[in-house]
Every structure is written in structure tokens, then in C-alpha cells.
Amino acid sequence: MPISLKPTAALDGLRLDQLRERLVTDGVNPAHAAGLFRWLQTGVRGRFVAPLERWLEGRAGLRTELETVTETVSQDGWTTKFLFGLRDDARIESVLMGFPGRFTGCLSTQVGCAMGCVFCATGQMGFSRHLDAGEIVAQAREVARLTAERHGERLRNLVMMGMGEPLHNFDATMQALAVATDSHGLGIAPSKVSISTVGHIPGILRLADHPAPYSLAVSLHGVDDDERGRLIPVNRRWPLADLTAAMREYSAKKGRVLVAWTLIDGVNDGEGYARRLVELLRGIDAHVNLIPLNPTEGYEGREADWGRVMAFQQILRHAGLPATVRQRRGIDVDAGCGQLARRTA
């Protein structure tokens, strides 16, 4: 079922060209759109001409406002998780992850998630609604502001790996990223944006034809339909054969696919799984990111033993398949992969 773009009343969900069109429609010189766009996205306001000032007078909700309900800093000193309140009292979580000289914002695209992955806290919540473009952009804007204020650095990377399935909310996600990557605003380089999916095939195919060079990350976690279906129920709708075909098409058109593999003790961390994964990805330009399972209240599985993680990685590398182990950040504050939910404590 196609997903339509939910219109946002706030102006900060509009691309620069759309903002120009809005000004033209209302009889304001579109030459002022760039300055207005910069103010909406960064808070930096220059001098506005009188016609634009009059146009702005009395307009409520120019920008999407997020209420910071809680802010939790990890013991690692580099990771901060935010619980944001939205206009309808819904709540989402976003994460700021810092590395020396590089700061990354992990953004949500939905309240909850409809994909139902059993080891994911967001999937355990169920689905409430899509976020609109302004609500996604507002997260990026807030995380960028805090990066500058607290660390004196620019936010340079975005990963759409927070709450929700980004490709299930394709139009609003693409709209928000067009805004966030515009050089007149936050100026995130499109090549520094990564979009994660559990295998939403229609979205993958649309992303393959999208002109922006965003990266694709596919959460795989299983090498046959039965075992993957137990972890990721949506696999019953979009089975592995169709998913890998979509990944091949994306790879042929856009380049490398990042494959996420969550290693669960006694479930998918054996050497046999590593060898089968090599065969599954044969012919796809892929890089495997190994993720020891992060704990959630709704799933009893445990993270794989470190020795098995290393053995799994070595098998992939020996077969010529690039593989890294994701650096764990923010696990103590439930800010890691698969841990985001709308908790207040």
C-alpha cells in the first residue's frame, strides 16, 4: 500500500524550492527564501525585508518544536540519548553519538514500528504513526545545535536508524533528508547519510532510483526464510530471495550495501552461519557490520560470546567479504542499536 506524504503545517518541513513557491503564491519575493530557510533550519537570522516580516507576523508554528522530556548521557561520555515529546504528546527517541572529530545523529522516522523484529525494543512497541518531514528535520536540527554548543563541532553524519522503518515512511524521510542536506541549512553531505531497513523491498527499489547518494543498510540476521522469519516477521511478506534480488539491483545502481548482522548467542553466531552468509551475499557489493545483540526487556536472547564474534568475522574476511564489528556505544542508557523506545526512565 503506497505511503502518502503527510503535509506538515510548519515551514521547516519544506525544501528550499517549496519555500520559494510558497512565497510566490503569497506575493512575496522568492529571493528572500534562502535567508528564511537558513533561519528555520539553523536559528541564524539575518535582516528580513519589510514584506517578509509582514508575511511572518502572526504565523504560528513556523518551526516544529520538540519538547526534551529526558536527556541521558552514557558513561562513555560520547553518547547522549534524547526523549522528545511531539505536538500530539507522542514521544520518540534520538541519539547523538560522538567520535573524535566526528559526530553522528541517529534519528527516528516513526512513533513505534510496524516491522515487529522480536529483539528490537521499538518493534516490541508496535506502530503508532509516521513522523512528518518537519518532525524528522527537527531532530536533526536539535542534535546539530547541541553538537555545536557542547562540543564546538558540526554534526556531519545522519543515520536513519532510530525508531521506525525509514522506508515504510519513504516520502517523509526523503523530504526531511532533502531539507537536512541543503547547503543553505544544516548542510549535511548526502554521502554522509545512511538509511537502515529490515528489508522493505518497495522502499529499497525506490531508493535505488533516487538521485541522492544516500547509503543503504539492510538488517539481515538470518540466512534462510524460516530462521529470519522468527526474528523479523516481515520476512514472510518479503522473503530472502526477493530481498537479495533487491539488494543486487540497488548495488548495481548505487554501489555498496551495508549489511547489519546482529549476533545472538546460539541463534545465528555459529561458523556455519558465517559461511552461509558468504554464499547468500555472493554477487552483491556488500560490507557486513557485525553487532553483538544489545539487551531489551522483551527478548530473552543474549549477545554472542566475543570469541564467536571474532571467529565469525574472520570467516567472512577470509572469503573476501569485508566485515567489521560495530563499536558499542550508549548500551548503559539503552541508546544502542535496537534499544530505542519511548521510555521516560
mmCIF file of C-alpha atoms in Angstrom:
data_model
loop_
_atom_site.group_PDB
_atom_site.id
_atom_site.type_symbol
_atom_site.label_atom_id
_atom_site.label_comp_id
_atom_site.label_asym_id
_atom_site.label_seq_id
_atom_site.Cartn_x
_atom_site.Cartn_y
_atom_site.Cartn_z
ATOM 1 C CA MET A 1 0.000 0.000 0.000
ATOM 2 C CA PRO A 2 1.610 3.312 -1.035
ATOM 3 C CA ILE A 3 2.512 5.751 1.707
ATOM 4 C CA SER A 4 1.439 9.327 1.074
ATOM 5 C CA LEU A 5 3.384 12.273 2.416
ATOM 6 C CA LYS A 6 1.586 13.738 5.400
ATOM 7 C CA PRO A 7 1.652 17.515 4.982
ATOM 8 C CA THR A 8 3.300 19.488 7.737
ATOM 9 C CA ALA A 9 1.908 22.847 8.864
ATOM 10 C CA ALA A 10 5.375 24.004 9.903
ATOM 11 C CA LEU A 11 7.571 25.666 7.314
ATOM 12 C CA ASP A 12 10.693 23.798 8.398
ATOM 13 C CA GLY A 13 9.442 20.662 6.653
ATOM 14 C CA LEU A 14 9.630 22.387 3.278
ATOM 15 C CA ARG A 15 12.520 22.145 0.844
ATOM 16 C CA LEU A 16 14.029 25.421 -0.303
ATOM 17 C CA ASP A 17 12.298 25.222 -3.686
ATOM 18 C CA GLN A 18 8.954 24.593 -1.964
ATOM 19 C CA LEU A 19 9.535 27.559 0.332
ATOM 20 C CA ARG A 20 10.181 29.728 -2.724
ATOM 21 C CA GLU A 21 6.903 28.535 -4.227
ATOM 22 C CA ARG A 22 5.064 29.347 -1.002
ATOM 23 C CA LEU A 23 6.417 32.897 -1.030
ATOM 24 C CA VAL A 24 5.493 33.374 -4.685
ATOM 25 C CA THR A 25 1.964 32.140 -4.002
ATOM 26 C CA ASP A 26 1.618 34.648 -1.165
ATOM 27 C CA GLY A 27 3.048 37.554 -3.172
ATOM 28 C CA VAL A 28 6.479 37.737 -1.500
ATOM 29 C CA ASN A 29 9.711 37.994 -3.486
ATOM 30 C CA PRO A 30 11.201 34.447 -3.584
ATOM 31 C CA ALA A 31 14.697 35.921 -3.431
ATOM 32 C CA HIS A 32 14.231 36.014 0.331
ATOM 33 C CA ALA A 33 13.597 32.271 0.605
ATOM 34 C CA ALA A 34 17.235 31.300 1.226
ATOM 35 C CA GLY A 35 17.553 33.568 4.265
ATOM 36 C CA LEU A 36 14.236 32.365 5.622
ATOM 37 C CA PHE A 37 15.238 28.744 5.072
ATOM 38 C CA ARG A 38 18.557 29.295 6.880
ATOM 39 C CA TRP A 39 16.755 30.797 9.885
ATOM 40 C CA LEU A 40 14.212 27.972 10.020
ATOM 41 C CA GLN A 41 16.922 25.305 9.937
ATOM 42 C CA THR A 42 19.747 26.843 11.971
ATOM 43 C CA GLY A 43 18.203 29.624 14.032
ATOM 44 C CA VAL A 44 20.598 32.134 12.469
ATOM 45 C CA ARG A 45 18.500 35.121 11.465
ATOM 46 C CA GLY A 46 19.677 37.929 9.255
ATOM 47 C CA ARG A 47 17.788 41.138 8.498
ATOM 48 C CA PHE A 48 14.488 40.397 6.800
ATOM 49 C CA VAL A 49 12.916 42.916 4.450
ATOM 50 C CA ALA A 50 9.635 44.507 5.499
ATOM 51 C CA PRO A 51 7.383 42.431 3.172
ATOM 52 C CA LEU A 52 8.828 39.218 4.583
ATOM 53 C CA GLU A 53 8.489 40.478 8.147
ATOM 54 C CA ARG A 54 4.826 41.282 7.490
ATOM 55 C CA TRP A 55 4.322 37.838 5.967
ATOM 56 C CA LEU A 56 5.769 36.212 9.080
ATOM 57 C CA GLU A 57 3.710 38.278 11.525
ATOM 58 C CA GLY A 58 1.027 36.288 13.249
ATOM 59 C CA ARG A 59 2.098 32.991 11.740
ATOM 60 C CA ALA A 60 2.157 30.326 14.434
ATOM 61 C CA GLY A 61 4.092 27.069 14.230
ATOM 62 C CA LEU A 62 6.753 28.221 11.801
ATOM 63 C CA ARG A 63 9.075 25.537 13.125
ATOM 64 C CA THR A 64 8.367 22.104 14.542
ATOM 65 C CA GLU A 65 9.036 22.287 18.256
ATOM 66 C CA LEU A 66 10.302 19.282 20.198
ATOM 67 C CA GLU A 67 9.976 19.048 23.964
ATOM 68 C CA THR A 68 13.045 17.485 25.555
ATOM 69 C CA VAL A 69 11.401 15.162 28.087
ATOM 70 C CA THR A 70 14.615 13.484 29.221
ATOM 71 C CA GLU A 71 18.263 13.605 28.240
ATOM 72 C CA THR A 72 20.573 10.789 29.285
ATOM 73 C CA VAL A 73 24.344 10.778 28.906
ATOM 74 C CA SER A 74 26.189 7.482 28.655
ATOM 75 C CA GLN A 75 29.160 6.653 30.844
ATOM 76 C CA ASP A 76 31.232 6.550 27.678
ATOM 77 C CA GLY A 77 30.995 10.353 27.635
ATOM 78 C CA TRP A 78 30.299 10.437 23.899
ATOM 79 C CA THR A 79 26.699 9.261 23.612
ATOM 80 C CA THR A 80 23.560 11.189 24.573
ATOM 81 C CA LYS A 81 20.008 9.887 24.212
ATOM 82 C CA PHE A 82 17.032 12.234 23.968
ATOM 83 C CA LEU A 83 13.378 11.509 24.596
ATOM 84 C CA PHE A 84 11.418 14.099 22.628
ATOM 85 C CA GLY A 85 7.751 14.971 23.019
ATOM 86 C CA LEU A 86 5.731 15.819 19.903
ATOM 87 C CA ARG A 87 2.714 18.054 19.380
ATOM 88 C CA ASP A 88 0.209 15.232 19.979
ATOM 89 C CA ASP A 89 2.003 14.020 23.133
ATOM 90 C CA ALA A 90 3.619 11.156 21.218
ATOM 91 C CA ARG A 91 7.258 10.511 22.132
ATOM 92 C CA ILE A 92 10.312 9.452 20.180
ATOM 93 C CA GLU A 93 13.988 8.911 20.929
ATOM 94 C CA SER A 94 17.045 10.244 19.105
ATOM 95 C CA VAL A 95 20.737 9.741 19.813
ATOM 96 C CA LEU A 96 23.852 11.884 19.423
ATOM 97 C CA MET A 97 26.946 9.716 19.019
ATOM 98 C CA GLY A 98 30.356 11.299 19.225
ATOM 99 C CA PHE A 99 33.696 10.065 17.982
ATOM 100 C CA PRO A 100 36.870 12.164 17.880
ATOM 101 C CA GLY A 101 36.281 14.719 15.134
ATOM 102 C CA ARG A 102 33.015 13.118 14.027
ATOM 103 C CA PHE A 103 29.501 13.461 15.411
ATOM 104 C CA THR A 104 26.531 11.466 14.184
ATOM 105 C CA GLY A 105 22.816 11.932 14.752
ATOM 106 C CA CYS A 106 20.620 8.827 14.898
ATOM 107 C CA LEU A 107 17.069 9.885 14.002
ATOM 108 C CA SER A 108 13.624 8.326 14.268
ATOM 109 C CA THR A 109 11.130 8.256 11.406
ATOM 110 C CA GLN A 110 8.073 6.762 13.129
ATOM 111 C CA VAL A 111 6.415 6.535 16.522
ATOM 112 C CA GLY A 112 6.951 2.830 17.098
ATOM 113 C CA CYS A 113 7.427 0.405 14.228
ATOM 114 C CA ALA A 114 5.235 -1.989 12.264
ATOM 115 C CA MET A 115 8.006 -4.452 11.373
ATOM 116 C CA GLY A 116 7.877 -6.330 14.698
ATOM 117 C CA CYS A 117 11.510 -7.501 14.970
ATOM 118 C CA VAL A 118 11.490 -9.619 18.127
ATOM 119 C CA PHE A 119 14.812 -8.413 19.570
ATOM 120 C CA CYS A 120 14.139 -4.703 18.966
ATOM 121 C CA ALA A 121 12.574 -2.523 21.662
ATOM 122 C CA THR A 122 10.874 -0.317 19.069
ATOM 123 C CA GLY A 123 9.442 -3.350 17.277
ATOM 124 C CA GLN A 124 8.116 -4.607 20.599
ATOM 125 C CA MET A 125 6.163 -1.332 20.982
ATOM 126 C CA GLY A 126 4.084 -1.745 17.850
ATOM 127 C CA PHE A 127 3.256 1.053 15.410
ATOM 128 C CA SER A 128 1.509 4.324 16.270
ATOM 129 C CA ARG A 129 2.110 6.705 13.345
ATOM 130 C CA HIS A 130 4.553 8.088 10.817
ATOM 131 C CA LEU A 131 6.518 11.231 11.579
ATOM 132 C CA ASP A 132 6.109 14.101 9.149
ATOM 133 C CA ALA A 133 9.098 15.732 7.490
ATOM 134 C CA GLY A 134 9.209 18.595 9.978
ATOM 135 C CA GLU A 135 9.360 16.192 12.923
ATOM 136 C CA ILE A 136 12.297 14.345 11.382
ATOM 137 C CA VAL A 137 14.117 17.564 10.482
ATOM 138 C CA ALA A 138 13.561 18.952 13.984
ATOM 139 C CA GLN A 139 15.532 16.053 15.460
ATOM 140 C CA ALA A 140 18.471 16.757 13.175
ATOM 141 C CA ARG A 141 18.300 20.471 13.975
ATOM 142 C CA GLU A 142 18.257 19.897 17.735
ATOM 143 C CA VAL A 143 21.091 17.380 17.680
ATOM 144 C CA ALA A 144 23.145 19.701 15.435
ATOM 145 C CA ARG A 145 22.557 22.627 17.806
ATOM 146 C CA LEU A 146 23.734 20.639 20.819
ATOM 147 C CA THR A 147 26.770 19.346 18.945
ATOM 148 C CA ALA A 148 27.843 22.917 18.248
ATOM 149 C CA GLU A 149 27.038 24.260 21.719
ATOM 150 C CA ARG A 150 28.602 21.471 23.762
ATOM 151 C CA HIS A 151 31.406 20.199 21.591
ATOM 152 C CA GLY A 152 32.206 23.081 19.256
ATOM 153 C CA GLU A 153 31.798 20.704 16.324
ATOM 154 C CA ARG A 154 29.470 20.319 13.351
ATOM 155 C CA LEU A 155 27.071 17.438 13.021
ATOM 156 C CA ARG A 156 28.447 15.668 9.960
ATOM 157 C CA ASN A 157 26.582 12.365 9.743
ATOM 158 C CA LEU A 158 22.983 11.190 9.904
ATOM 159 C CA VAL A 159 21.834 7.608 10.329
ATOM 160 C CA MET A 160 18.156 6.859 9.928
ATOM 161 C CA MET A 161 18.357 4.010 12.398
ATOM 162 C CA GLY A 162 16.264 5.286 15.293
ATOM 163 C CA MET A 163 12.666 4.333 15.996
ATOM 164 C CA GLY A 164 10.750 3.069 12.972
ATOM 165 C CA GLU A 165 11.376 1.708 9.482
ATOM 166 C CA PRO A 166 12.507 4.670 7.318
ATOM 167 C CA LEU A 167 11.492 3.066 4.015
ATOM 168 C CA HIS A 168 7.969 2.432 5.363
ATOM 169 C CA ASN A 169 7.790 6.229 5.692
ATOM 170 C CA PHE A 170 9.656 6.827 2.440
ATOM 171 C CA ASP A 171 8.237 10.151 1.243
ATOM 172 C CA ALA A 172 8.536 11.999 4.551
ATOM 173 C CA THR A 173 12.031 10.585 5.106
ATOM 174 C CA MET A 174 13.238 11.687 1.662
ATOM 175 C CA GLN A 175 11.631 15.091 2.148
ATOM 176 C CA ALA A 176 13.338 15.551 5.517
ATOM 177 C CA LEU A 177 16.727 14.464 4.184
ATOM 178 C CA ALA A 178 16.457 16.874 1.247
ATOM 179 C CA VAL A 179 15.973 19.641 3.810
ATOM 180 C CA ALA A 180 18.741 18.476 6.161
ATOM 181 C CA THR A 181 21.292 18.115 3.348
ATOM 182 C CA ASP A 182 20.618 21.512 1.787
ATOM 183 C CA SER A 183 23.731 23.697 1.959
ATOM 184 C CA HIS A 184 21.589 26.695 2.956
ATOM 185 C CA GLY A 185 20.622 24.941 6.188
ATOM 186 C CA LEU A 186 22.322 22.180 8.189
ATOM 187 C CA GLY A 187 24.411 21.226 5.175
ATOM 188 C CA ILE A 188 24.850 17.533 5.954
ATOM 189 C CA ALA A 189 26.572 15.957 2.955
ATOM 190 C CA PRO A 190 24.188 13.480 1.258
ATOM 191 C CA SER A 191 27.022 10.944 1.123
ATOM 192 C CA LYS A 192 27.122 11.078 4.950
ATOM 193 C CA VAL A 193 23.530 9.852 5.302
ATOM 194 C CA SER A 194 22.741 6.181 5.913
ATOM 195 C CA ILE A 195 19.235 4.703 5.737
ATOM 196 C CA SER A 196 18.546 1.454 7.560
ATOM 197 C CA THR A 197 15.866 -1.080 6.633
ATOM 198 C CA VAL A 198 14.837 -4.557 7.784
ATOM 199 C CA GLY A 199 14.068 -5.429 4.181
ATOM 200 C CA HIS A 200 11.280 -3.150 2.923
ATOM 201 C CA ILE A 201 11.703 -4.157 -0.709
ATOM 202 C CA PRO A 202 9.497 -1.485 -2.354
ATOM 203 C CA GLY A 203 11.464 1.154 -0.461
ATOM 204 C CA ILE A 204 14.822 -0.355 -1.435
ATOM 205 C CA LEU A 205 13.859 -0.278 -5.112
ATOM 206 C CA ARG A 206 12.655 3.319 -4.830
ATOM 207 C CA LEU A 207 15.880 4.291 -3.060
ATOM 208 C CA ALA A 208 17.892 2.632 -5.837
ATOM 209 C CA ASP A 209 16.300 5.082 -8.295
ATOM 210 C CA HIS A 210 16.513 8.104 -6.003
ATOM 211 C CA PRO A 211 19.081 10.651 -7.199
ATOM 212 C CA ALA A 212 20.660 11.369 -3.799
ATOM 213 C CA PRO A 213 23.718 9.243 -2.867
ATOM 214 C CA TYR A 214 22.383 8.073 0.487
ATOM 215 C CA SER A 215 23.813 4.796 1.775
ATOM 216 C CA LEU A 216 21.649 1.728 2.364
ATOM 217 C CA ALA A 217 21.967 -0.559 5.379
ATOM 218 C CA VAL A 218 19.983 -3.819 5.370
ATOM 219 C CA SER A 219 19.381 -5.714 8.626
ATOM 220 C CA LEU A 220 19.669 -9.361 7.625
ATOM 221 C CA HIS A 221 20.260 -11.554 10.731
ATOM 222 C CA GLY A 222 19.243 -14.839 9.063
ATOM 223 C CA VAL A 223 20.308 -16.927 6.058
ATOM 224 C CA ASP A 224 17.041 -18.759 5.375
ATOM 225 C CA ASP A 225 13.401 -17.751 5.494
ATOM 226 C CA ASP A 226 12.430 -19.875 8.498
ATOM 227 C CA GLU A 227 15.070 -18.560 10.868
ATOM 228 C CA ARG A 228 14.907 -14.991 9.603
ATOM 229 C CA GLY A 229 11.111 -15.056 9.834
ATOM 230 C CA ARG A 230 11.352 -15.940 13.518
ATOM 231 C CA LEU A 231 13.465 -12.844 14.158
ATOM 232 C CA ILE A 232 11.957 -10.498 11.567
ATOM 233 C CA PRO A 233 8.279 -11.315 10.904
ATOM 234 C CA VAL A 234 8.126 -9.066 7.828
ATOM 235 C CA ASN A 235 10.353 -11.641 6.101
ATOM 236 C CA ARG A 236 7.158 -13.631 5.489
ATOM 237 C CA ARG A 237 5.989 -10.800 3.239
ATOM 238 C CA TRP A 238 9.362 -10.074 1.646
ATOM 239 C CA PRO A 239 11.404 -13.319 1.690
ATOM 240 C CA LEU A 240 15.157 -13.547 1.365
ATOM 241 C CA ALA A 241 15.244 -14.402 -2.336
ATOM 242 C CA ASP A 242 13.310 -11.244 -3.168
ATOM 243 C CA LEU A 243 15.316 -9.197 -0.683
ATOM 244 C CA THR A 244 18.701 -10.241 -2.041
ATOM 245 C CA ALA A 245 17.444 -9.568 -5.577
ATOM 246 C CA ALA A 246 16.508 -6.033 -4.497
ATOM 247 C CA MET A 247 19.920 -5.623 -2.862
ATOM 248 C CA ARG A 248 21.608 -6.682 -6.101
ATOM 249 C CA GLU A 249 19.592 -4.144 -8.042
ATOM 250 C CA TYR A 250 20.452 -1.418 -5.553
ATOM 251 C CA SER A 251 24.131 -2.404 -5.607
ATOM 252 C CA ALA A 252 24.228 -2.337 -9.412
ATOM 253 C CA LYS A 253 22.756 1.164 -9.480
ATOM 254 C CA LYS A 254 24.183 2.792 -6.356
ATOM 255 C CA GLY A 255 27.132 0.750 -5.084
ATOM 256 C CA ARG A 256 27.923 -0.942 -1.800
ATOM 257 C CA VAL A 257 25.238 -2.165 0.600
ATOM 258 C CA LEU A 258 25.949 -2.267 4.322
ATOM 259 C CA VAL A 259 24.600 -5.493 5.825
ATOM 260 C CA ALA A 260 23.826 -5.488 9.549
ATOM 261 C CA TRP A 261 24.041 -8.854 11.298
ATOM 262 C CA THR A 262 23.035 -8.983 14.973
ATOM 263 C CA LEU A 263 24.890 -11.867 16.619
ATOM 264 C CA ILE A 264 22.674 -13.739 19.082
ATOM 265 C CA ASP A 265 24.165 -16.459 21.263
ATOM 266 C CA GLY A 266 23.234 -19.896 19.960
ATOM 267 C CA VAL A 267 20.894 -18.483 17.307
ATOM 268 C CA ASN A 268 22.948 -17.107 14.409
ATOM 269 C CA ASP A 269 26.535 -16.806 15.660
ATOM 270 C CA GLY A 270 27.980 -20.139 14.516
ATOM 271 C CA GLU A 271 30.659 -20.631 11.877
ATOM 272 C CA GLY A 272 28.153 -22.392 9.645
ATOM 273 C CA TYR A 273 26.020 -19.247 9.549
ATOM 274 C CA ALA A 274 29.054 -17.202 8.563
ATOM 275 C CA ARG A 275 29.763 -19.499 5.610
ATOM 276 C CA ARG A 276 26.119 -19.455 4.514
ATOM 277 C CA LEU A 277 26.087 -15.665 4.754
ATOM 278 C CA VAL A 278 29.054 -15.525 2.378
ATOM 279 C CA GLU A 279 27.092 -17.587 -0.141
ATOM 280 C CA LEU A 280 23.917 -15.538 0.343
ATOM 281 C CA LEU A 281 25.742 -12.292 -0.424
ATOM 282 C CA ARG A 282 27.750 -13.622 -3.349
ATOM 283 C CA GLY A 283 27.468 -11.220 -6.278
ATOM 284 C CA ILE A 284 26.429 -8.277 -4.084
ATOM 285 C CA ASP A 285 28.841 -5.453 -3.298
ATOM 286 C CA ALA A 286 28.383 -5.702 0.461
ATOM 287 C CA HIS A 287 30.111 -4.830 3.713
ATOM 288 C CA VAL A 288 28.942 -6.722 6.803
ATOM 289 C CA ASN A 289 28.601 -4.879 10.102
ATOM 290 C CA LEU A 290 28.536 -7.364 12.988
ATOM 291 C CA ILE A 291 26.543 -6.276 16.037
ATOM 292 C CA PRO A 292 26.589 -8.289 19.266
ATOM 293 C CA LEU A 293 22.974 -8.302 20.479
ATOM 294 C CA ASN A 294 22.019 -5.365 22.693
ATOM 295 C CA PRO A 295 19.678 -6.318 25.562
ATOM 296 C CA THR A 296 15.982 -5.380 25.590
ATOM 297 C CA GLU A 297 13.301 -6.223 28.138
ATOM 298 C CA GLY A 298 11.093 -8.019 25.633
ATOM 299 C CA TYR A 299 13.635 -10.535 24.315
ATOM 300 C CA GLU A 300 15.470 -13.219 26.279
ATOM 301 C CA GLY A 301 18.316 -13.769 23.823
ATOM 302 C CA ARG A 302 21.896 -12.980 24.803
ATOM 303 C CA GLU A 303 24.780 -11.381 22.968
ATOM 304 C CA ALA A 304 27.217 -13.715 21.284
ATOM 305 C CA ASP A 305 30.469 -14.597 23.018
ATOM 306 C CA TRP A 306 33.304 -12.330 21.886
ATOM 307 C CA GLY A 307 35.354 -15.270 20.649
ATOM 308 C CA ARG A 308 32.478 -16.348 18.378
ATOM 309 C CA VAL A 309 32.125 -12.788 17.117
ATOM 310 C CA MET A 310 35.799 -12.748 16.125
ATOM 311 C CA ALA A 311 35.573 -16.192 14.518
ATOM 312 C CA PHE A 312 32.501 -15.120 12.531
ATOM 313 C CA GLN A 313 34.317 -12.026 11.301
ATOM 314 C CA GLN A 314 37.415 -13.976 10.278
ATOM 315 C CA ILE A 315 35.396 -16.413 8.160
ATOM 316 C CA LEU A 316 33.787 -13.527 6.270
ATOM 317 C CA ARG A 317 37.094 -11.762 5.737
ATOM 318 C CA HIS A 318 38.867 -14.939 4.649
ATOM 319 C CA ALA A 319 36.161 -15.355 1.990
ATOM 320 C CA GLY A 320 36.821 -11.822 0.738
ATOM 321 C CA LEU A 321 33.711 -10.290 2.306
ATOM 322 C CA PRO A 322 34.544 -7.057 4.179
ATOM 323 C CA ALA A 323 33.355 -7.244 7.783
ATOM 324 C CA THR A 324 33.698 -5.025 10.833
ATOM 325 C CA VAL A 325 32.341 -5.211 14.377
ATOM 326 C CA ARG A 326 30.245 -2.198 15.283
ATOM 327 C CA GLN A 327 31.677 -0.148 18.111
ATOM 328 C CA ARG A 328 29.225 -0.346 21.010
ATOM 329 C CA ARG A 329 28.067 2.979 22.354
ATOM 330 C CA GLY A 330 25.432 4.009 24.891
ATOM 331 C CA ILE A 331 24.375 0.497 25.899
ATOM 332 C CA ASP A 332 24.164 1.559 29.565
ATOM 333 C CA VAL A 333 21.449 4.104 28.707
ATOM 334 C CA ASP A 334 19.599 1.925 26.174
ATOM 335 C CA ALA A 335 20.872 4.030 23.281
ATOM 336 C CA GLY A 336 22.338 1.164 21.264
ATOM 337 C CA CYS A 337 21.040 -0.488 18.118
ATOM 338 C CA GLY A 338 17.590 -1.973 18.759
ATOM 339 C CA GLN A 339 17.181 -0.384 22.185
ATOM 340 C CA LEU A 340 15.204 2.772 21.397
ATOM 341 C CA ALA A 341 11.683 3.120 22.784
ATOM 342 C CA ARG A 342 9.581 5.879 24.338
ATOM 343 C CA ARG A 343 10.576 5.263 27.945
ATOM 344 C CA THR A 344 10.701 8.118 30.446
ATOM 345 C CA ALA A 345 13.167 6.414 32.757
#
